[in-house]
Structures are given as C-alpha cells and as structure tokens.
Amino acid sequence: MGHDDPPRHQVVADDLRRRLARGEWPVGAKLPSRARMAEEYGVNPNVMQKAQERLIIEGFLEGRAGSGTYVARPRERHRMTRSRPWKSPGGGPFAGGTAEPDHIGAWRARTQVRTPAPDHIARRLGIEPGEPCVRTGYEFLADALTSQYCISWEPAAAAGSPTVPAQRRPDTSGAVAGRLRSKGIDIVTTVEVPRPARATREQADLLGIGLGDLILVIERTYYTGDDRAVETSDIVVPDVRWEVAYELAVAGPESARSWAAEGPARPGGGARRTPGDPERGPYDTL
C-alpha cells in the first residue's frame, strides 16, 4: 500500500457502502459473519471490524450484542441552509441555518485571548503573522449530535474586550456580525469558500465520526465596507449527517444592472456590496 493510499478498512467500508446502496442486503437483514466477510475481502478480521464500526457510526449498519451486524434503516440527512438566519432565541454565532424547525440545538464556546495569528489566518485577515487575535472554538449541537464546529479568529483590536468570553459578549442578532456591529464595526460582506476534505483524528473526535470520513470545511470571512477583514473562521460540517445548501435571492433587472455597474469584485473574488440590499447587489448571503 502506497504512502498516500487510504487505510485498508476505509477501502472495505467504501465498498460495503456501495453494496448497501445497491440493495444487496435489505434493511433489517443480517450480514454474513465478520470472519466470512474478512475472508471474502482478503483482510484481517480486525480490519473488517473497523470497517463495520465505521458504517455503524455512519448509520448504515447496527450491531446487536450476541447476534451480529444488521442493515440499519437509513438515517435522515438534514439540510443546513447557510444563507438562512437562525431566528431561535439564544442561537449561537455559527448557528445560522443549521437548526431546522425540528432540530433545535445548543451551542458552546471556549475563548483564548491574545493568540498569535498563524500565517494562513494572518493572510485572510490582512494582518502580520503573530499579531494577537481572539481565538474562539464553537461547537453547535442538533439532535444531541455535533452538527458543526468552528474555529473563529478576530484581530484583538476588533474583538472588543479580550477578557470577555464569547458566551457573554454582546450578541444582538445571534451572530458574529451582530456582536461586531455592537462594537461599532459594520459588516457589509461575507465571503464563504466551501472545500471538501477528509476528517483528521481531531476533527473526527469532535464530530463523532470516523477518521477519514468526508467533511465540508467552510472558510468564512467577514468584511467591512472598506474591504477590511474583521473575522475569519473555519466551519467544519460532517457530510454523513448534513448537506449544505445556499439560498441566493434573485433581484430584479434594475438591481442586477446596478450591481454590474457599481459592484466590482474585491481582490480575492468576494463582492463588496451589502448582501441582500436591492440597490447594491442581487444576492442574499449569510
């Protein structure tokens, strides 16, 4: 196996997932014994055990003590609409669009003050590497499971009092933008760059998924009207439980012409007009 090849149990799990999708075993059916399936795939029984445990975590299989492994009834994969603000009271700063009406959740956060900005964060914020930032880790729960977690970085100068934890900072709209506005910082544009990835060990442990499972990493940055980045985040979503959708409102022809005439793209590709403003841009983003 080459250095970049996936682990053997991941290869087996991927193939079993395809066989389950084809309906080779119906819902409720018992799978052949682990030893027999390991022999079929030419792997050690421990490899087969890890592959099946992964599919149990994903909801494709269920293990019954003393009985064996069975095909589970498929879990519902929920939709996370990033462009829809979450209206529920007490919503966290990254809850927007995550909790649909039947999946109300909670959030928790931990803040570290005056954390030096690593190189990639400094580039996104337009500051020097090592400049002090407020670093906050957020975890958002839905249906008692982690639906997403986020690492947020704000330049210390823009973050407000560095001694105030994220949970207690002013948060007038249930969002980071609302809290920053309460400090006199007007957020005009949000740029989000979604990137598929495989979960690291740390990410897998936080999200309750398997190592190497599919995740979506959303690189999100808030900008003021003068194109100053005042917050950037990496939002991580487990693909097995959530799909991410973006709702874009289509404006009338006058707004579209105004956008084309007045809204040149800022360096890096993000538009700098106010999202949702009919006189500034035809799109409504979070």
PDB file of C-alpha atoms in Angstrom, residues 115-136 151-159 176 180 185 187 189 191 219-224 226-234 266-267:
ATOM      1  CA  THR A 115      -3.424  34.153  20.487  1.00  0.00           C
ATOM      2  CA  PRO A 116      -0.759  34.793  17.810  1.00  0.00           C
ATOM      3  CA  ALA A 117      -2.217  34.579  14.310  1.00  0.00           C
ATOM      4  CA  PRO A 118      -0.728  31.722  12.253  1.00  0.00           C
ATOM      5  CA  ASP A 119       0.399  32.533   8.726  1.00  0.00           C
ATOM      6  CA  HIS A 120      -2.740  31.356   6.877  1.00  0.00           C
ATOM      7  CA  ILE A 121      -5.052  33.226   9.273  1.00  0.00           C
ATOM      8  CA  ALA A 122      -2.936  36.376   9.062  1.00  0.00           C
ATOM      9  CA  ARG A 123      -3.226  36.287   5.253  1.00  0.00           C
ATOM     10  CA  ARG A 124      -7.012  36.015   5.444  1.00  0.00           C
ATOM     11  CA  LEU A 125      -7.267  38.865   7.958  1.00  0.00           C
ATOM     12  CA  GLY A 126      -4.709  41.081   6.232  1.00  0.00           C
ATOM     13  CA  ILE A 127      -2.521  41.336   9.332  1.00  0.00           C
ATOM     14  CA  GLU A 128       1.042  40.366  10.168  1.00  0.00           C
ATOM     15  CA  PRO A 129       1.717  36.778  11.277  1.00  0.00           C
ATOM     16  CA  GLY A 130       1.915  36.592  15.046  1.00  0.00           C
ATOM     17  CA  GLU A 131      -0.362  39.583  15.679  1.00  0.00           C
ATOM     18  CA  PRO A 132      -2.640  38.953  18.676  1.00  0.00           C
ATOM     19  CA  CYS A 133      -6.119  37.587  17.944  1.00  0.00           C
ATOM     20  CA  VAL A 134      -9.058  36.348  19.919  1.00  0.00           C
ATOM     21  CA  ARG A 135      -9.423  32.659  19.022  1.00  0.00           C
ATOM     22  CA  THR A 136     -12.754  31.021  19.825  1.00  0.00           C
ATOM     23  CA  ILE A 151     -12.575  27.963  14.930  1.00  0.00           C
ATOM     24  CA  SER A 152     -13.005  31.733  14.759  1.00  0.00           C
ATOM     25  CA  TRP A 153     -10.215  34.325  14.641  1.00  0.00           C
ATOM     26  CA  GLU A 154     -10.672  38.053  15.247  1.00  0.00           C
ATOM     27  CA  PRO A 155      -7.886  40.637  15.431  1.00  0.00           C
ATOM     28  CA  ALA A 156      -7.657  41.666  19.073  1.00  0.00           C
ATOM     29  CA  ALA A 157      -8.208  45.292  18.113  1.00  0.00           C
ATOM     30  CA  ALA A 158     -11.610  44.437  16.580  1.00  0.00           C
ATOM     31  CA  ALA A 159     -12.779  41.793  19.024  1.00  0.00           C
ATOM     32  CA  VAL A 176     -20.899  37.289  14.962  1.00  0.00           C
ATOM     33  CA  LEU A 180     -19.278  43.180  15.900  1.00  0.00           C
ATOM     34  CA  ILE A 185     -17.965  47.581  13.285  1.00  0.00           C
ATOM     35  CA  ILE A 187     -20.215  44.096   8.474  1.00  0.00           C
ATOM     36  CA  THR A 189     -19.878  41.391   3.058  1.00  0.00           C
ATOM     37  CA  VAL A 191     -17.284  35.503   1.723  1.00  0.00           C
ATOM     38  CA  GLU A 219     -13.717  29.168   5.064  1.00  0.00           C
ATOM     39  CA  ARG A 220     -15.796  32.190   6.080  1.00  0.00           C
ATOM     40  CA  THR A 221     -14.581  35.799   6.357  1.00  0.00           C
ATOM     41  CA  TYR A 222     -16.457  38.969   7.335  1.00  0.00           C
ATOM     42  CA  TYR A 223     -15.545  42.290   5.670  1.00  0.00           C
ATOM     43  CA  THR A 224     -16.426  45.892   6.390  1.00  0.00           C
ATOM     44  CA  ASP A 226     -13.749  49.350   3.123  1.00  0.00           C
ATOM     45  CA  ASP A 227     -12.788  45.690   2.493  1.00  0.00           C
ATOM     46  CA  ARG A 228     -11.206  45.232   5.919  1.00  0.00           C
ATOM     47  CA  ALA A 229     -11.413  41.642   7.174  1.00  0.00           C
ATOM     48  CA  VAL A 230     -12.527  41.652  10.809  1.00  0.00           C
ATOM     49  CA  GLU A 231     -13.200  37.950  11.432  1.00  0.00           C
ATOM     50  CA  THR A 232     -12.409  34.666   9.731  1.00  0.00           C
ATOM     51  CA  SER A 233     -13.492  31.146  10.559  1.00  0.00           C
ATOM     52  CA  ASP A 234     -13.132  27.543   9.511  1.00  0.00           C
ATOM     53  CA  ARG A 266     -12.858  42.866  -4.395  1.00  0.00           C
ATOM     54  CA  PRO A 267      -9.415  41.224  -4.642  1.00  0.00           C
TER      55      PRO A 267
END
